[in-house]
mmCIF file with all atom_site columns, C-alpha atoms in Angstrom:
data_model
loop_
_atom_site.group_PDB
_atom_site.id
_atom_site.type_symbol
_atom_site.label_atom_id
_atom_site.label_alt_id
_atom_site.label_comp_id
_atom_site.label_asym_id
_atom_site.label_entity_id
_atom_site.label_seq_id
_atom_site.pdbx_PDB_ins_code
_atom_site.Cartn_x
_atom_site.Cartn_y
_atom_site.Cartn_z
_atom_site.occupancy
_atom_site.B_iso_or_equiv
_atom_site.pdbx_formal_charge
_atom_site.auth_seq_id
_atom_site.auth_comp_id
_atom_site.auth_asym_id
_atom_site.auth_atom_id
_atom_site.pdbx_PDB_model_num
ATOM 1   C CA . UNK A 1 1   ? 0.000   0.000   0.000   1.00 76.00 ? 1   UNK A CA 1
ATOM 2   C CA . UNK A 1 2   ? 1.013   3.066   -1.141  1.00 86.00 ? 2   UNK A CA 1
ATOM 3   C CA . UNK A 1 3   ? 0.837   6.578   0.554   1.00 88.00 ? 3   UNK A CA 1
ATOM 4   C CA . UNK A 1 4   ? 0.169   10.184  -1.293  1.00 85.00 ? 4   UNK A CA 1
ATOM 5   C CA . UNK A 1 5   ? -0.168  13.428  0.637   1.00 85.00 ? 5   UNK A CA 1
ATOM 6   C CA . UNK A 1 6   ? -0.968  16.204  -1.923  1.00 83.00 ? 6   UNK A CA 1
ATOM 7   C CA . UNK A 1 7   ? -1.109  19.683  -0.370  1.00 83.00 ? 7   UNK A CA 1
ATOM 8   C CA . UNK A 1 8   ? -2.234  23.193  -1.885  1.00 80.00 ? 8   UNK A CA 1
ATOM 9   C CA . UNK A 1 9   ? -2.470  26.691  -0.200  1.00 77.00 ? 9   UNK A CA 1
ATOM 10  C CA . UNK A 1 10  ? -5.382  26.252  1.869   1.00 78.00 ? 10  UNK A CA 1
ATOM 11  C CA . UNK A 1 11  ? -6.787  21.959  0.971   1.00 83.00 ? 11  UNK A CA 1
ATOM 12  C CA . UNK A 1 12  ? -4.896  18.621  1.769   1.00 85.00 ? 12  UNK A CA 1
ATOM 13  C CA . UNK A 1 13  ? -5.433  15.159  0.405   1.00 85.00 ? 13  UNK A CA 1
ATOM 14  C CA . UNK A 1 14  ? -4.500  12.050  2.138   1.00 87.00 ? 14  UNK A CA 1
ATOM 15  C CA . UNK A 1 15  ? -4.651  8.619   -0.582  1.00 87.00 ? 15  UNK A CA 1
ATOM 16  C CA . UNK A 1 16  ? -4.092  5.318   0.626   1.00 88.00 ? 16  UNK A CA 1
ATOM 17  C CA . UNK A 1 17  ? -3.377  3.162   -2.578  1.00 88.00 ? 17  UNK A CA 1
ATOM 18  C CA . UNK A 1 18  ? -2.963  -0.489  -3.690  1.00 87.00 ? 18  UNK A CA 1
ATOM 19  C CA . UNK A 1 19  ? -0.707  -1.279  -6.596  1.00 85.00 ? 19  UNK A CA 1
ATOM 20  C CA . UNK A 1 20  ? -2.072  -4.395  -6.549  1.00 86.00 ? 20  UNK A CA 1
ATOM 21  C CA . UNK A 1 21  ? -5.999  -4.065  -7.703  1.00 84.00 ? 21  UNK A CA 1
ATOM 22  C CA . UNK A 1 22  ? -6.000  -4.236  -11.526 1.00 82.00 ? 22  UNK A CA 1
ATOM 23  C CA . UNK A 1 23  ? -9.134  -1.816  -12.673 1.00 82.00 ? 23  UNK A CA 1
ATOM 24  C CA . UNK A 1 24  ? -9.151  -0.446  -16.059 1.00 84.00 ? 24  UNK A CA 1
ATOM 25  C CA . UNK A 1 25  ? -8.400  3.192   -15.912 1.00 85.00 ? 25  UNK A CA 1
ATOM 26  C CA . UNK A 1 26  ? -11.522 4.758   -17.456 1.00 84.00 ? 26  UNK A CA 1
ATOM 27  C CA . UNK A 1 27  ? -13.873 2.861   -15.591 1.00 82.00 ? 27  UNK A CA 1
ATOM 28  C CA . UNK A 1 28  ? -12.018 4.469   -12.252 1.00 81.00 ? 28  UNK A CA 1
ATOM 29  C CA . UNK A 1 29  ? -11.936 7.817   -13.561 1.00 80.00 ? 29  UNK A CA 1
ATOM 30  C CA . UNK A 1 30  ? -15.723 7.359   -13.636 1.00 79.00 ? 30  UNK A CA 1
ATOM 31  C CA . UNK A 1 31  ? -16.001 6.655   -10.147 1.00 75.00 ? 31  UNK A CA 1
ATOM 32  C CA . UNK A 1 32  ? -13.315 8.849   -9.048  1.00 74.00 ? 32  UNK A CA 1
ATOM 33  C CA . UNK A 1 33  ? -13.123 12.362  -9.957  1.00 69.00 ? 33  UNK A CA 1
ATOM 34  C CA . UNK A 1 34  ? -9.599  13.639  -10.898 1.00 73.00 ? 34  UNK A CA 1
ATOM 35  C CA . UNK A 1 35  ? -7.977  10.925  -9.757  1.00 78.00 ? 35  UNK A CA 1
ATOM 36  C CA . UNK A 1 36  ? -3.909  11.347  -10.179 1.00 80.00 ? 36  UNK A CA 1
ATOM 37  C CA . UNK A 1 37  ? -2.246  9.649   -12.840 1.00 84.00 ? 37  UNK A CA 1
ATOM 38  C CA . UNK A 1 38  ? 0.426   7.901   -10.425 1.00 84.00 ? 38  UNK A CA 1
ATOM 39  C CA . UNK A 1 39  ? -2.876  6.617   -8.400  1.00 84.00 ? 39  UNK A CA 1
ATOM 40  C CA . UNK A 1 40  ? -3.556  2.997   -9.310  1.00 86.00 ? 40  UNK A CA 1
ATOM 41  C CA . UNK A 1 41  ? -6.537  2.465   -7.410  1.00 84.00 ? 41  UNK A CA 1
ATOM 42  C CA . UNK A 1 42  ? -7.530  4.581   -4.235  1.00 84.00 ? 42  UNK A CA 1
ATOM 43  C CA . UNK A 1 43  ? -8.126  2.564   -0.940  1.00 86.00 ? 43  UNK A CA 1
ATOM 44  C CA . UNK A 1 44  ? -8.936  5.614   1.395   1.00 86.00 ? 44  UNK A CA 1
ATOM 45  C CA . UNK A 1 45  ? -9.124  9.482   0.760   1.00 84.00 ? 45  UNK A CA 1
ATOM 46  C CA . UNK A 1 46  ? -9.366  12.543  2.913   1.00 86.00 ? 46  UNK A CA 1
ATOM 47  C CA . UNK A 1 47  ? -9.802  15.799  1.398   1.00 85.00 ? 47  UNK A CA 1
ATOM 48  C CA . UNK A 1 48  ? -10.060 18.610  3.533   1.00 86.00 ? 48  UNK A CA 1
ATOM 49  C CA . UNK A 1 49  ? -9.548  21.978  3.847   1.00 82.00 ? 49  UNK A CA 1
ATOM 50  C CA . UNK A 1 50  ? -6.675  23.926  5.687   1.00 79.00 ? 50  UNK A CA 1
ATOM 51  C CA . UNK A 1 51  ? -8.043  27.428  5.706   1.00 77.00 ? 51  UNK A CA 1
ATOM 52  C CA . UNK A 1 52  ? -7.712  27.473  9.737   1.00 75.00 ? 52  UNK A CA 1
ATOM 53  C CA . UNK A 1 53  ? -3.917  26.976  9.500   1.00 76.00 ? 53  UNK A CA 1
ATOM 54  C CA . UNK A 1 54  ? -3.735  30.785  7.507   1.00 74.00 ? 54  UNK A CA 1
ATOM 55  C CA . UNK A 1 55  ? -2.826  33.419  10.429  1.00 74.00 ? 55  UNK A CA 1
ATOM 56  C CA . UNK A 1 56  ? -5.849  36.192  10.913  1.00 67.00 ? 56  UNK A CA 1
ATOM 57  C CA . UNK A 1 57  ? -3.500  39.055  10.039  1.00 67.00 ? 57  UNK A CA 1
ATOM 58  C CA . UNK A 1 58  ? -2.754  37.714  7.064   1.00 67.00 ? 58  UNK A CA 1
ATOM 59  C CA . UNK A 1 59  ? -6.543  37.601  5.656   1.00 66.00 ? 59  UNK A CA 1
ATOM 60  C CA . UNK A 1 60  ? -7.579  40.653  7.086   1.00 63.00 ? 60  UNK A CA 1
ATOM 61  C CA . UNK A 1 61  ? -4.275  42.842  5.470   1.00 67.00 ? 61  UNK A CA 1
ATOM 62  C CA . UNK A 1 62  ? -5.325  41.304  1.948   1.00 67.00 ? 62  UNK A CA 1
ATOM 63  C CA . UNK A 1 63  ? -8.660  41.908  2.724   1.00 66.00 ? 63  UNK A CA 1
ATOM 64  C CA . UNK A 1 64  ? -8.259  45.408  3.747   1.00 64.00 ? 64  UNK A CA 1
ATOM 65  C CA . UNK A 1 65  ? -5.592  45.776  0.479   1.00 65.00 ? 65  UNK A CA 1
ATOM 66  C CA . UNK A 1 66  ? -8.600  44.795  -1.393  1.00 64.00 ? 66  UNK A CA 1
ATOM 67  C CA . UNK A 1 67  ? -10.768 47.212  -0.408  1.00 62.00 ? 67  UNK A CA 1
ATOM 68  C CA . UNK A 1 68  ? -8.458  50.184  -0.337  1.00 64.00 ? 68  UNK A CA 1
ATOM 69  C CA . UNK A 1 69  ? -7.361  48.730  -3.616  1.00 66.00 ? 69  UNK A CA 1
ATOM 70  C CA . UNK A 1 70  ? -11.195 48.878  -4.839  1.00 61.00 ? 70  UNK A CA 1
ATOM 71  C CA . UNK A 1 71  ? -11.938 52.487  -3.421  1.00 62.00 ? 71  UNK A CA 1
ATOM 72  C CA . UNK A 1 72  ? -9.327  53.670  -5.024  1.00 62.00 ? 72  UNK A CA 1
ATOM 73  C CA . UNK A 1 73  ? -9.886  52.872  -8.528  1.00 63.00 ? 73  UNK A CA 1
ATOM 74  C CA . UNK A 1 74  ? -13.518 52.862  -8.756  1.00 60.00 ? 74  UNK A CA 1
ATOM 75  C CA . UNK A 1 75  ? -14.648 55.178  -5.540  1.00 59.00 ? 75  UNK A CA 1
ATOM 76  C CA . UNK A 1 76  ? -11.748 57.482  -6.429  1.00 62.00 ? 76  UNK A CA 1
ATOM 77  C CA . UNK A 1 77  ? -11.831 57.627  -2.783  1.00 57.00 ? 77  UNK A CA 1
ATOM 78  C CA . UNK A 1 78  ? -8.146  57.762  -1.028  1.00 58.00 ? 78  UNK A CA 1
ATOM 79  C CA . UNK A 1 79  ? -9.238  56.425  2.884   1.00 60.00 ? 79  UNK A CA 1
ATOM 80  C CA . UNK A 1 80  ? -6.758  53.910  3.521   1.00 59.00 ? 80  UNK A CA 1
ATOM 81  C CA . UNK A 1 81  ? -7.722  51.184  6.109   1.00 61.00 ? 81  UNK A CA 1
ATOM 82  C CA . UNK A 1 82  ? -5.793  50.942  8.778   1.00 64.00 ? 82  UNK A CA 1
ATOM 83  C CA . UNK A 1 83  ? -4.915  46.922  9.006   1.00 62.00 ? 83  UNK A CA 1
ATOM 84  C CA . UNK A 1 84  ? -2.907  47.690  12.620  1.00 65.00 ? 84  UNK A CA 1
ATOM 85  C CA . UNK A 1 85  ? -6.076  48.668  14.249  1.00 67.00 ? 85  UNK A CA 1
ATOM 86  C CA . UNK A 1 86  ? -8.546  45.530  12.560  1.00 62.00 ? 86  UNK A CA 1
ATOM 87  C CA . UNK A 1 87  ? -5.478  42.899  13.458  1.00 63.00 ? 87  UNK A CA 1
ATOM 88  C CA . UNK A 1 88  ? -5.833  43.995  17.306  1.00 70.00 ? 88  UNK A CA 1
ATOM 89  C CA . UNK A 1 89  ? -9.458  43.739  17.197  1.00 71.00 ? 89  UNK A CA 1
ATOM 90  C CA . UNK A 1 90  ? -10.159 41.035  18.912  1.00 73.00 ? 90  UNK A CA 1
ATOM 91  C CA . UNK A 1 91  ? -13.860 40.501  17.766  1.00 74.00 ? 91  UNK A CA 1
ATOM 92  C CA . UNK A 1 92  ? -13.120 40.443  15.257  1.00 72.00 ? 92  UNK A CA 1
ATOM 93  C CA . UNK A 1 93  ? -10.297 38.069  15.320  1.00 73.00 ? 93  UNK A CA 1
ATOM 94  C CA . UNK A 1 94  ? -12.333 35.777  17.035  1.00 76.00 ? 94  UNK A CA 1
ATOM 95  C CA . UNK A 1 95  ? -15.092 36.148  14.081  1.00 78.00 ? 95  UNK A CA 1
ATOM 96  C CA . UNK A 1 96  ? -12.595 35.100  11.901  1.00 77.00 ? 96  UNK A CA 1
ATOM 97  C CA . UNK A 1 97  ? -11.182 32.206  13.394  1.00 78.00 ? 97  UNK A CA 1
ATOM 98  C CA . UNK A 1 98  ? -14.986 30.404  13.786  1.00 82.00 ? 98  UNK A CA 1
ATOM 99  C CA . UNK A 1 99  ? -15.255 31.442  10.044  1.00 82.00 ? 99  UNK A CA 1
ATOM 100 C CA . UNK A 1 100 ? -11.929 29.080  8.663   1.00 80.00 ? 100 UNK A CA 1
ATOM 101 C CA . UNK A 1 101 ? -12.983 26.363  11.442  1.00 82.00 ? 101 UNK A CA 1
ATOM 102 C CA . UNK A 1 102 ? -16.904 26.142  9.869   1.00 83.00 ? 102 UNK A CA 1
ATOM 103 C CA . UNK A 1 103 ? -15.117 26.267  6.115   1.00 80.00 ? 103 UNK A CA 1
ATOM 104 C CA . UNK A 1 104 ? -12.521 24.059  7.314   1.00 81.00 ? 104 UNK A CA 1
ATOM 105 C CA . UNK A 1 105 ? -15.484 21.357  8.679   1.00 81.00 ? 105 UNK A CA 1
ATOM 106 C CA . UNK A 1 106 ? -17.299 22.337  5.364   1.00 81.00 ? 106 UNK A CA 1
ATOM 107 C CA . UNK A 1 107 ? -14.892 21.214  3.078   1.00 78.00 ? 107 UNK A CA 1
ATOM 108 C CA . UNK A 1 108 ? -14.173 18.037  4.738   1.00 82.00 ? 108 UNK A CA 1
ATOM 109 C CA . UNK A 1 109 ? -14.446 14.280  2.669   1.00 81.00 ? 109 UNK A CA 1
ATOM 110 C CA . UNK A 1 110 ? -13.362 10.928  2.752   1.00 82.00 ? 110 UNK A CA 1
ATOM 111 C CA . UNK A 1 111 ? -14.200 7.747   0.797   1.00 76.00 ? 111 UNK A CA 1
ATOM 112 C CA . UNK A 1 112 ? -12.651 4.270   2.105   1.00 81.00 ? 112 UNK A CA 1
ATOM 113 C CA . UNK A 1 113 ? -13.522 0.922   0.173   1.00 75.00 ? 113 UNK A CA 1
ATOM 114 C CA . UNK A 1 114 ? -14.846 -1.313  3.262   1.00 74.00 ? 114 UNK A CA 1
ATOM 115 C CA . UNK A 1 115 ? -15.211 -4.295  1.088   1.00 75.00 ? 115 UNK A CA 1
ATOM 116 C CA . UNK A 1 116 ? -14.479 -6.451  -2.011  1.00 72.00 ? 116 UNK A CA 1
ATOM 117 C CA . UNK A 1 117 ? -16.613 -8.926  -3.723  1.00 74.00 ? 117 UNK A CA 1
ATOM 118 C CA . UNK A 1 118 ? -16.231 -11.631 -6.160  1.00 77.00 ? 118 UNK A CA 1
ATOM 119 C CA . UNK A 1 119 ? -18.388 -12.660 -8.463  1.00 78.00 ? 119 UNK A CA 1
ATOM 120 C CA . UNK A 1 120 ? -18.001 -14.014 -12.238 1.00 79.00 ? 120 UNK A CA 1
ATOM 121 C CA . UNK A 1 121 ? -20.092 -11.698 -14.535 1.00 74.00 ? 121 UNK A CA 1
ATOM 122 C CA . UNK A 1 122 ? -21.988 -13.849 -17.265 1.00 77.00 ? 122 UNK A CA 1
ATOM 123 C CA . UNK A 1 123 ? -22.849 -12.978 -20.432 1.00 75.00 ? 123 UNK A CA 1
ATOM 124 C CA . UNK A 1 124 ? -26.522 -12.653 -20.492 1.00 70.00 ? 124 UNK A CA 1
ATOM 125 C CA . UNK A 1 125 ? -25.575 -9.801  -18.362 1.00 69.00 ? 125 UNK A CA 1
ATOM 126 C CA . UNK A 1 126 ? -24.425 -7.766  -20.962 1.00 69.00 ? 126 UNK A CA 1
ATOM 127 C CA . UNK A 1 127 ? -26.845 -9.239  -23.844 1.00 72.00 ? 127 UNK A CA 1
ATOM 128 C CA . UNK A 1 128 ? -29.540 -7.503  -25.456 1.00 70.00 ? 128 UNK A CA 1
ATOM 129 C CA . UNK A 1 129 ? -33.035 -9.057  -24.572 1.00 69.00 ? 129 UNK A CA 1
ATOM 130 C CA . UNK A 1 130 ? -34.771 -10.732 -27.990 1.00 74.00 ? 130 UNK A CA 1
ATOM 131 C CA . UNK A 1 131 ? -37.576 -8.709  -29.508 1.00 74.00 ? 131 UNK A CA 1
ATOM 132 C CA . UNK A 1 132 ? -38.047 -6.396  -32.399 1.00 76.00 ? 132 UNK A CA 1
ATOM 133 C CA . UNK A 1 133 ? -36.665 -3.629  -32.325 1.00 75.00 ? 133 UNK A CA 1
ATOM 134 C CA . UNK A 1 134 ? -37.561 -0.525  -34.168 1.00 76.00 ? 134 UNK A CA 1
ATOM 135 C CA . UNK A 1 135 ? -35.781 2.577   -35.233 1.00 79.00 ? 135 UNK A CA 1
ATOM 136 C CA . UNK A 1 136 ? -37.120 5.947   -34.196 1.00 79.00 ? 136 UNK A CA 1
ATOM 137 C CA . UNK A 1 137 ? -36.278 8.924   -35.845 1.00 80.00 ? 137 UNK A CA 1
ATOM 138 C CA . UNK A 1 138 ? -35.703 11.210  -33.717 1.00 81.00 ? 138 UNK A CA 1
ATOM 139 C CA . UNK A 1 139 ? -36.380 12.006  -29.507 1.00 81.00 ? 139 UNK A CA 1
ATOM 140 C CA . UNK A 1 140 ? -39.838 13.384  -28.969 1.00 83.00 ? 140 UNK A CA 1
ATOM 141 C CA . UNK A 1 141 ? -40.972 9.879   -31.030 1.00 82.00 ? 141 UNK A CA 1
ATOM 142 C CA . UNK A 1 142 ? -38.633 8.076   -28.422 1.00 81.00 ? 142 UNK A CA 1
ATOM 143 C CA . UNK A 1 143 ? -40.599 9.769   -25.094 1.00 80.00 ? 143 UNK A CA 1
ATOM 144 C CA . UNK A 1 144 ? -43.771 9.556   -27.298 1.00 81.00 ? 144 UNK A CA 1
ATOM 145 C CA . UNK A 1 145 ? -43.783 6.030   -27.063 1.00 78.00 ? 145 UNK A CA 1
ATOM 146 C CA . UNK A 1 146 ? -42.750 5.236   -23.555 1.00 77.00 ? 146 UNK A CA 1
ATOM 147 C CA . UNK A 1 147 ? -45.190 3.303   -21.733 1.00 72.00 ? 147 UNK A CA 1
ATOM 148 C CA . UNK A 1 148 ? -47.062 5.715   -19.063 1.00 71.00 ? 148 UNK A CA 1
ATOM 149 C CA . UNK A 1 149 ? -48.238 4.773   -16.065 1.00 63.00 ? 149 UNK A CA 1
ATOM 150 C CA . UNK A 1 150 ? -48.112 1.412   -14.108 1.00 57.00 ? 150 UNK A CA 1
ATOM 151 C CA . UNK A 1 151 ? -44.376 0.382   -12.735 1.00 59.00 ? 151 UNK A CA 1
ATOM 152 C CA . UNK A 1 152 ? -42.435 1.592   -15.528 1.00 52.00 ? 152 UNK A CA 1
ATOM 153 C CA . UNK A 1 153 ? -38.909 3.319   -13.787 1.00 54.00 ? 153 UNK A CA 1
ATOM 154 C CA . UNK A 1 154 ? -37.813 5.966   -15.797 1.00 48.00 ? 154 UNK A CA 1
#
């Protein structure tokens, strides 16, 4: 078993992977959604996100670039904010903080396979049933001529 850690700026993913399980790729890829190329198959995965791990100060000088940044060129107006006075303030520190722990439980996943089973696939699995068949021209004539009512599953 194989282990991947893939970190970004603010998300981490933890894969657990077996060499060992021969699945063709495209039929993974269909169950797994950008699964990595040096992945064979995935036993466990965590994604989650990081965002609590960013320091405060950090978010609320970019934040308060961005808004001086924005008043600026569109307000025209030239109030700068001062960042020493909002990284003291400790309401709003605290606001902060339960933000990036609610994203950070948000933006939390993980898939494990529990089990395998065997079992021999036979070919009247895949078969067409016998009837006629007919051709239809195009899709309303296809939902035209769907049964209505009764069990039918659509």
């Amino acid at each position: 078993m194989d282990y991947n850690l893939y970190i970004g700026d603010v998300f981490q993913q933890e894969i657990f992977d077996s060499k060992d399980i021969k699945i063709k790729r495209n039929l993974l890829e269909m169950l797994f959604y950008r699964l990595p190329k040096e992945i064979n198959f995935p036993l466990s995965s965590e994604f989650k996100s990081t965002i609590s791990s960013v320091k405060n100060d950090s978010i609320i000088t970019k934040s308060a670039q961005l808004k001086d940044k924005i008043s600026k060129d569109l307000l025209k107006n030239t109030d700068t904010t001062n960042t020493d006075k909002l990284i003291k303030n400790k309401w709003l520190d605290l606001g902060i903080k339960m933000f990036k722990k609610g994203v950070d439980i948000a933006l939390h996943a993980t898939l494990k396979t529990e089990s395998f089973s065997e079992r021999i696939i036979e070919l009247p699995e895949f078969a067409m049933p016998s009837g006629k068949f007919k051709e239809i021209e195009d899709i309303d004539t296809f939902f035209s001529k769907l049964p209505s009512g009764g069990d039918f599953d659509d």
